[in-house]
Tab-separated table of C-alpha atoms and ligand atoms in Angstrom:
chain	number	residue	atom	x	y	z
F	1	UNK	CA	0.000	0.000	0.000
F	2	UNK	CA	1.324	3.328	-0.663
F	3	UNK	CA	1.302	6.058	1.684
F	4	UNK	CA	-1.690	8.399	2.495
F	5	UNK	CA	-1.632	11.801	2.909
F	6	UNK	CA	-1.690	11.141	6.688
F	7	UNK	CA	-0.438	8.897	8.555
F	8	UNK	CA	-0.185	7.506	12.516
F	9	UNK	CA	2.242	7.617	14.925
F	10	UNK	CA	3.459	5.338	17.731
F	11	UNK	CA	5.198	5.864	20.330
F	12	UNK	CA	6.840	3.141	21.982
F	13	UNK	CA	6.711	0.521	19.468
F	14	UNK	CA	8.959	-1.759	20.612
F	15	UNK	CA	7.550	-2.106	24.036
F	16	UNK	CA	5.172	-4.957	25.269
F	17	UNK	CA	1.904	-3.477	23.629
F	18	UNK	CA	3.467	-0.875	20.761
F	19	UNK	CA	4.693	-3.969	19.167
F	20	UNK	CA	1.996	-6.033	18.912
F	21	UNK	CA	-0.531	-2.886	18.326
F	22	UNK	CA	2.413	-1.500	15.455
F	23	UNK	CA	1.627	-4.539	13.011
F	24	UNK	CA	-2.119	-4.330	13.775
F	25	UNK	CA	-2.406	-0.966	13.131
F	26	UNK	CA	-0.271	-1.529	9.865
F	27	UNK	CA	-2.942	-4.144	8.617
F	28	UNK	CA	-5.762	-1.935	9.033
F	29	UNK	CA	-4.048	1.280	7.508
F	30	UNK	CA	-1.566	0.151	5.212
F	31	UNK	CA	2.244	-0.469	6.161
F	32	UNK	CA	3.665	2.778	5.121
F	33	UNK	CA	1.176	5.060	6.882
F	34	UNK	CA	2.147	3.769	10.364
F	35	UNK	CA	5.198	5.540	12.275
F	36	UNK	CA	7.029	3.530	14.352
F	37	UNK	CA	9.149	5.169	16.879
F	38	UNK	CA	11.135	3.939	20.040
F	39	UNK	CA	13.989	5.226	21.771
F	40	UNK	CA	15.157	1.773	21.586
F	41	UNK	CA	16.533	0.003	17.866
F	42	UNK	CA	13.753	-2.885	16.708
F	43	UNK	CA	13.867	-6.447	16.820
F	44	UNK	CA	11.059	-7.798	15.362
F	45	UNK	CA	10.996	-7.849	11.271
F	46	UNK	CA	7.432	-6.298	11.370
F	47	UNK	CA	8.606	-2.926	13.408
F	48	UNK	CA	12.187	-3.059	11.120
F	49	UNK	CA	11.067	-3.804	8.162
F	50	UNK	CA	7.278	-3.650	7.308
F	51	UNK	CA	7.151	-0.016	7.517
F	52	UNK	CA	8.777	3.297	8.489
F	53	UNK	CA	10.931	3.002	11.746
F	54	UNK	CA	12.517	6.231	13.316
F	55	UNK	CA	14.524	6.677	16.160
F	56	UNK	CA	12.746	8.401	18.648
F	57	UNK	CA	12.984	10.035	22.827
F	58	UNK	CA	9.998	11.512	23.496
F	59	UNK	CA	11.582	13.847	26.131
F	60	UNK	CA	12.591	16.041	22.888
F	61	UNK	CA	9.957	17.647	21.645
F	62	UNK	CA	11.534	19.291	18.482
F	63	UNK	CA	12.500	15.461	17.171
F	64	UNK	CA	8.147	14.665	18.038
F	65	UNK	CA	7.498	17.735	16.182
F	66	UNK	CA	9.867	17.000	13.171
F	67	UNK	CA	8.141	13.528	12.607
F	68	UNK	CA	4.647	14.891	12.927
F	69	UNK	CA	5.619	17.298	10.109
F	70	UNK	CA	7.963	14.991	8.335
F	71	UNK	CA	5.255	12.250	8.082
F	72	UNK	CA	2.013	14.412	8.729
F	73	UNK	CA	0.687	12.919	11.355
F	74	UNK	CA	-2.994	13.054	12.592
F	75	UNK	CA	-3.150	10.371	15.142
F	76	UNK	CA	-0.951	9.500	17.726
F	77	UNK	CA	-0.755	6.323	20.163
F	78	UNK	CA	1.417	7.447	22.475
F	79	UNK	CA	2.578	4.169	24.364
F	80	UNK	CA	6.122	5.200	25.513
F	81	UNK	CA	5.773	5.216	29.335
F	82	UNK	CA	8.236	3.633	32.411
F	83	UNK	CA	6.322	1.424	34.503
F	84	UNK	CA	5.834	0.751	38.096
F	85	UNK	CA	8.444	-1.277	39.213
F	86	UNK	CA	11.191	0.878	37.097
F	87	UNK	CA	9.369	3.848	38.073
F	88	UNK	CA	9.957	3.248	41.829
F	89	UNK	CA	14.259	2.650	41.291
F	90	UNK	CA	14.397	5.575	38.967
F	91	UNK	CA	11.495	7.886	39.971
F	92	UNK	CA	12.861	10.977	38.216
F	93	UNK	CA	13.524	8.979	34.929
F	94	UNK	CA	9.699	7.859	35.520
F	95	UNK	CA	8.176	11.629	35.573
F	96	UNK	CA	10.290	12.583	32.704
F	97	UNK	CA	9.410	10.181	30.403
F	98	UNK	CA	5.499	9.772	31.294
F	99	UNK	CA	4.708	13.262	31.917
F	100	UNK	CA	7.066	15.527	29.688
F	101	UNK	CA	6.552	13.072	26.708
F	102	UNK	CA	3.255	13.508	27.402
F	103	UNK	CA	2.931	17.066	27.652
F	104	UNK	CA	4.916	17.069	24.773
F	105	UNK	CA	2.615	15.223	22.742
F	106	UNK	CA	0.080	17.632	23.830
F	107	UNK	CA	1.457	20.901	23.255
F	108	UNK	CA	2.538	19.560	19.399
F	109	UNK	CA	-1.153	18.189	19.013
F	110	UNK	CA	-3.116	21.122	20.388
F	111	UNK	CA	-0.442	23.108	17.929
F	112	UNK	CA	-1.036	21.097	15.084
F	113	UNK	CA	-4.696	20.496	15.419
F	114	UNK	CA	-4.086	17.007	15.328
F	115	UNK	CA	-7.148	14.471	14.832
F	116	UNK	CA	-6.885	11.855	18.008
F	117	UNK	CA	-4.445	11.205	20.401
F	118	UNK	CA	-4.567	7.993	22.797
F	119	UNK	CA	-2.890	7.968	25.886
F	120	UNK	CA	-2.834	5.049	27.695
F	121	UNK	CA	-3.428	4.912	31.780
F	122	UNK	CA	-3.178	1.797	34.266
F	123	UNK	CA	-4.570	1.022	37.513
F	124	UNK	CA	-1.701	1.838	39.204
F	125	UNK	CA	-4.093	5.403	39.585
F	126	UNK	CA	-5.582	3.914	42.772
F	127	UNK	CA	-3.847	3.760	45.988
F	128	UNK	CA	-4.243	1.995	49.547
F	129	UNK	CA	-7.095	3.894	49.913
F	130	UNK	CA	-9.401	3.070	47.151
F	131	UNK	CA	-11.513	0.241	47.248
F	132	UNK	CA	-10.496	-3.055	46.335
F	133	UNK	CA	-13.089	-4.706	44.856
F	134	UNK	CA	-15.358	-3.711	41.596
F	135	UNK	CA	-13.311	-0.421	42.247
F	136	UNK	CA	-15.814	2.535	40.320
F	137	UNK	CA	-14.126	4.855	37.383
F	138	UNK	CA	-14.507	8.052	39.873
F	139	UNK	CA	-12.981	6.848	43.079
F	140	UNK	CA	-10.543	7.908	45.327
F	141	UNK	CA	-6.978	8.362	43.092
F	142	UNK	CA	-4.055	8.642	45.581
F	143	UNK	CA	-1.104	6.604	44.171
F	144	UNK	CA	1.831	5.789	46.202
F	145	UNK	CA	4.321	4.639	43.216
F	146	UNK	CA	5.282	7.700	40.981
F	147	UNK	CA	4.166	5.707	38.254
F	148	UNK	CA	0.642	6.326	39.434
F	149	UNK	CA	1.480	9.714	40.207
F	150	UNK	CA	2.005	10.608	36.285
F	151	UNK	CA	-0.808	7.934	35.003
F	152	UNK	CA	-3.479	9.869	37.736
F	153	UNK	CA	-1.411	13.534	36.368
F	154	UNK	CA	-1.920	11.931	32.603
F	155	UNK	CA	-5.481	11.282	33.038
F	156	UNK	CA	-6.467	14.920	34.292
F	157	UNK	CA	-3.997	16.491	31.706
F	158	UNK	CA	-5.372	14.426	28.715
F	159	UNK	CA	-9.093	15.652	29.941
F	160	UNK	CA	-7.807	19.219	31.010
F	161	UNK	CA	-6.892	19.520	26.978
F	162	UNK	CA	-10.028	17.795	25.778
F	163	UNK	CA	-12.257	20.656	27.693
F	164	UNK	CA	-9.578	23.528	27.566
F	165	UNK	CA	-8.453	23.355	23.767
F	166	UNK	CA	-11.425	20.783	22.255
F	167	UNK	CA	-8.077	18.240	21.294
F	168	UNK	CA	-9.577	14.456	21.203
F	169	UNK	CA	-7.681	12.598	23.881
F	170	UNK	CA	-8.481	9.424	24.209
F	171	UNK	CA	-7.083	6.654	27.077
F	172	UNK	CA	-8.030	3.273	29.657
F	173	UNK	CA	-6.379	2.583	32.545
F	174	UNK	CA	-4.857	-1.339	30.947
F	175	UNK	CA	-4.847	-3.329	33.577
F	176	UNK	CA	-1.347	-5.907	34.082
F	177	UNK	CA	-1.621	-7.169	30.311
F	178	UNK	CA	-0.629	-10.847	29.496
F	179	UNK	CA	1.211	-11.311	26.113
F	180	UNK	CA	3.714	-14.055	24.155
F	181	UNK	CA	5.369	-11.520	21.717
F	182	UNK	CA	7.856	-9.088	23.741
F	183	UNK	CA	7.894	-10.070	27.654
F	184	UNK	CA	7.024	-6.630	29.740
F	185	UNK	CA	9.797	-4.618	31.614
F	186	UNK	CA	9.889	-3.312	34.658
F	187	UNK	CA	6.067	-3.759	35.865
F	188	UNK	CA	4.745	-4.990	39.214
F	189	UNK	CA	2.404	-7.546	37.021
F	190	UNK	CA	5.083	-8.584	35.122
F	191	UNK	CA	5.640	-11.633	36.834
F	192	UNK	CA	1.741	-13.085	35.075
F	193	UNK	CA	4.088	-13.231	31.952
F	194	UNK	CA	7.451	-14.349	33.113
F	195	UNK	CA	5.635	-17.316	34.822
F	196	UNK	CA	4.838	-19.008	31.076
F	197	UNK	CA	8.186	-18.746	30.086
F	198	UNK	CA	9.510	-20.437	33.365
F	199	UNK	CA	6.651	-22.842	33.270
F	200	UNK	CA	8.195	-23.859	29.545
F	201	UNK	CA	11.472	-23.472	30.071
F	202	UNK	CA	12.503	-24.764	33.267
F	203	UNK	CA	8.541	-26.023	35.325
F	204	UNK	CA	9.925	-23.949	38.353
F	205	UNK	CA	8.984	-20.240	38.661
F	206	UNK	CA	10.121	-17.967	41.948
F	207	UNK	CA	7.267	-14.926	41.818
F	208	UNK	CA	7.800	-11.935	43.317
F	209	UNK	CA	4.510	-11.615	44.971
F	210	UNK	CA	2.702	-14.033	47.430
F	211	UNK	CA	0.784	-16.516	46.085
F	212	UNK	CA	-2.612	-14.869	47.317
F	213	UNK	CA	-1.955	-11.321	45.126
F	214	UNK	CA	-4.744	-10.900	43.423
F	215	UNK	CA	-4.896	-8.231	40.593
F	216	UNK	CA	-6.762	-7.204	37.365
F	217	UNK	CA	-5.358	-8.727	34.137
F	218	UNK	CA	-5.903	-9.038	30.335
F	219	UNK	CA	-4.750	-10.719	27.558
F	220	UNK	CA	-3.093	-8.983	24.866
F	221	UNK	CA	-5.987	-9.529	21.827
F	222	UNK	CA	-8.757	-7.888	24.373
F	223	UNK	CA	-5.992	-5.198	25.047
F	224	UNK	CA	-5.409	-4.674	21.537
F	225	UNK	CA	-9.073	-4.910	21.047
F	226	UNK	CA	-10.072	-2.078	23.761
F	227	UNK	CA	-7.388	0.237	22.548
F	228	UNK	CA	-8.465	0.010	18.693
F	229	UNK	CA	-12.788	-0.156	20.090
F	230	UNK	CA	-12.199	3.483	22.023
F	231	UNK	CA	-10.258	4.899	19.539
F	232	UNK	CA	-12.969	3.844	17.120
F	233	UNK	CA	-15.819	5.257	19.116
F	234	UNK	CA	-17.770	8.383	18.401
F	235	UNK	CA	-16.823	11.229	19.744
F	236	UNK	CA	-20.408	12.002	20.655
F	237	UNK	CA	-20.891	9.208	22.817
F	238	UNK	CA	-18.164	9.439	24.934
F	239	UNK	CA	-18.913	11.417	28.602
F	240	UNK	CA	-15.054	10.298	29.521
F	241	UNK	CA	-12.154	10.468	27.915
F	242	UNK	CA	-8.944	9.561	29.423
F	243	UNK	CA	-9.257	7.251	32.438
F	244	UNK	CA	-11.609	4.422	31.324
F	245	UNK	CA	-11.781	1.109	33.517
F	246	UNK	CA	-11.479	-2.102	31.632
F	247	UNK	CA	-11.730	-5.638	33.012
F	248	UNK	CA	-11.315	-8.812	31.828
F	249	UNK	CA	-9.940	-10.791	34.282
F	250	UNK	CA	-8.770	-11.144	38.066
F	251	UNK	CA	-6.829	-14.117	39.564
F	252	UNK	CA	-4.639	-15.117	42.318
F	253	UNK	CA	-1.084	-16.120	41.686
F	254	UNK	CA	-2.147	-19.420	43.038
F	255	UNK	CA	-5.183	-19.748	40.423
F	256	UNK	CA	-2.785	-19.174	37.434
F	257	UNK	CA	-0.680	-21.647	38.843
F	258	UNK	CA	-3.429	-24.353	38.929
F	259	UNK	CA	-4.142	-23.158	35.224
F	260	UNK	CA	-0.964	-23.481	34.227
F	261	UNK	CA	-0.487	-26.997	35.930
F	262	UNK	CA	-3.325	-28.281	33.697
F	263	UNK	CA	-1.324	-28.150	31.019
F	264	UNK	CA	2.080	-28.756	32.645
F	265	UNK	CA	1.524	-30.888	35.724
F	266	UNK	CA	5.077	-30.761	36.703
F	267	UNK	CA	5.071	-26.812	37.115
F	268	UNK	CA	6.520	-26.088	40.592
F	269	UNK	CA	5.990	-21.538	41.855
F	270	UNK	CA	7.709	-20.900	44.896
F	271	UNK	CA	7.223	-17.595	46.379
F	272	UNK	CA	9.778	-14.528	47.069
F	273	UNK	CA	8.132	-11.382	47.744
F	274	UNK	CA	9.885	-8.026	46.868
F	275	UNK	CA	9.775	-4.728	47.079
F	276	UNK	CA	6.814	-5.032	44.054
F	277	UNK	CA	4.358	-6.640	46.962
F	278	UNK	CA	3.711	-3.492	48.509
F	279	UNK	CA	3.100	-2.100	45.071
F	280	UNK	CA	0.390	-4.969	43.989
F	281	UNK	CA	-0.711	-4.447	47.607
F	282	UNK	CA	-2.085	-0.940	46.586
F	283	UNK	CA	-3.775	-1.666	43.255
F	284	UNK	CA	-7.317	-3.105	43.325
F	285	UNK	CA	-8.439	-6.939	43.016
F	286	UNK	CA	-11.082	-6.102	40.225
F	287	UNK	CA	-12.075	-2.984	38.859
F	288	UNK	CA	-15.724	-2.056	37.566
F	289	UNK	CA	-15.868	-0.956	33.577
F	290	UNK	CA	-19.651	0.008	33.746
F	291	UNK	CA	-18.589	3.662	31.919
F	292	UNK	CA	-16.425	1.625	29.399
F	293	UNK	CA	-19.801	-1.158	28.247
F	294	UNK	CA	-21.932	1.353	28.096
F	295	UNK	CA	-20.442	4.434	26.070
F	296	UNK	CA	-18.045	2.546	23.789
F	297	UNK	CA	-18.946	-1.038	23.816
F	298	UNK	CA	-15.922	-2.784	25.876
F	299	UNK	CA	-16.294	-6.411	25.895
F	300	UNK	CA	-12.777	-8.659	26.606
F	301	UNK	CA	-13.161	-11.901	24.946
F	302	UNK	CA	-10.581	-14.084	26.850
F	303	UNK	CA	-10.782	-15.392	30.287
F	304	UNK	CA	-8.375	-16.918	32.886
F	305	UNK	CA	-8.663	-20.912	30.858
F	306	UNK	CA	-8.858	-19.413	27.369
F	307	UNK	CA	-5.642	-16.855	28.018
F	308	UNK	CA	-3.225	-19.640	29.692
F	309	UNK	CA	-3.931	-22.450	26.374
F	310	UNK	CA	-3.646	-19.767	23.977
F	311	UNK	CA	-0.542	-18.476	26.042
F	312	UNK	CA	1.299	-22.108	25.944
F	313	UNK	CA	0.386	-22.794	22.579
F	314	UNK	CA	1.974	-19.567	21.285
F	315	UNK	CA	5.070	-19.458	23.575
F	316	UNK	CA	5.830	-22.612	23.146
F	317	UNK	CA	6.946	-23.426	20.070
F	318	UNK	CA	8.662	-19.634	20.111
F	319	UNK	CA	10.952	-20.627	23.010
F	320	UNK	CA	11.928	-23.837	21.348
F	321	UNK	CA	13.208	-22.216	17.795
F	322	UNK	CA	15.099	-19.628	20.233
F	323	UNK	CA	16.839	-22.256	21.992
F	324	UNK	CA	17.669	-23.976	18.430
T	1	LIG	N1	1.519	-3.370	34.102
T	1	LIG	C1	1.759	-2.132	34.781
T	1	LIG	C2	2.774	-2.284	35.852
T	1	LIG	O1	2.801	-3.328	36.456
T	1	LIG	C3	0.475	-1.617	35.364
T	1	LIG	O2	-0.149	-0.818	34.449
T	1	LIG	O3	3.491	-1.375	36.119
């Protein structure tokens, strides 16, 4: 396909969901009319080769700007963001990146009259002092990890510039998202994806978390699904804008175990809590996405049985060509 007059941008395209929403953006719009950008180099063919890849820190706004112009841009999925666990060992690196790329991203958009702009938020918005269970959109949002801090700051800046300057910001708070294409880094709910590849590799997993953490997850289709169903939505029925619940899921370490050990009865977790406990501690078990079915549609397709078989069956045969 040959380019269009305007074209999409992502940021962070080589993280855990820019590269698996990169290629399905690319089949909808044509392979040349999506930007990837990362500040890291790619290493999957479809982000190298299938389209236009740039270099990219989104802490310098002039080299945003020059690829919005260079490539006019009208819609931007702006998925470069630290996450918790990183967040907490390099807090300063974490409000950087999240909030002056955002900002930045912003500022060019509201400049540039650009079309859409999704920015993505987490439920690492709530805090200790939120309720747990079927936690409500509107709630009480007082993170204690600075990655909440600029997801919560992200959420009220996105919908500051949707009611101040009439820019279309769109975001959900993803909950810990499950995937077999490019493991997380640096999350508290990483450890729901580094347990497959232990479970394949070796059948012995240490988790960072006690066995009775409970916390909101989804598989990566339903992720990809939500992002691409909100950013579809019209504009007219949409009350929110930037801090959308979604659910899908909820289970215990010790419930994905016994999932997993369906398929691989040997699979052994043992159970070393670190600093990331406190962190899962303050997030809720299950969130409510009332605001989400209603004005746009959400409806995840996967649950805790369907996720773990379609998990093994893709990882596997992955890890054993990499070993090869
Ligand atoms: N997956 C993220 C994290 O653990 C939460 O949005 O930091």
């Amino acid at each position: 396909m040959t380019r269009s007059t305007r074209c999409i941008l992502v940021t962070g395209a080589c993280g855990q969901i820019g590269s698996e929403l990169t290629p399905v953006l690319r089949e909808r719009y044509g392979d040349d009319n999506v930007i990837a950008t990362d500040i890291r180099s790619p290493e999957t063919a479809c982000l190298r080769d299938q389209g236009p890849f740039e270099q990219l820190n989104v802490c310098d706004r002039g080299a945003i700007d020059a690829i919005i112009e260079r490539y006019d841009i009208h819609t931007v999925y702006h998925m470069a963001a630290i996450l918790s666990g990183t967040g907490e060992e390099k807090p300063n690196l974490a409000w950087n990146v999240n909030l002056r790329g955002l900002m930045n991203v912003l500022e060019i958009a509201r400049g540039r009259q650009l079309f859409r702009v999704f920015s993505p938020s987490s439920i690492a918005v709530f805090g200790p002092e939120t309720p747990p269970d079927y936690t409500p959109q509107t709630t009480i949002l007082q993170p204690t990890t600075m990655y909440g801090i600029t997801k919560v700051t992200g959420e009220l800046l996105g919908e500051y510039y949707v009611q101040r300057f009439g820019l279309d910001v769109r975001g959900v708070r993803y909950p810990g998202v499950i995937s077999s294409e490019t493991p997380p880094g640096g999350g508290t709910t990483d450890y729901a994806v580094d347990i497959f590849y232990h479970a394949l590799q070796s059948k012995r997993y240490t988790c960072f978390v006690r066995p009775d953490t409970v916390l909101p997850m989804m598989y990566m289709p339903d992720c990809i699904k939500a992002t691409l169903d909100l950013m579809d939505a019209d504009s007219d029925s949409l009350r929110d804008h930037c801090n959308f619940n979604i659910a899908s899921m909820s289970f215990s370490v010790e419930q994905l175990c016994s999932e997993i050990k369906k398929h691989i009865p040997e699979f052994v977790c043992e159970y070393e809590p670190d600093f990331r406990q406190a962190i899962a501690d303050s997030w809720p078990r299950t969130v409510d996405d009332a605001p989400a079915r209603e004005q746009w549609g959400w409806r995840p397709q996967f649950d805790l049985a369907s996720m773990t078989a379609d998990m093994l069956e893709k990882l596997a045969p992955r890890l054993k060509s990499s070993r090869r």
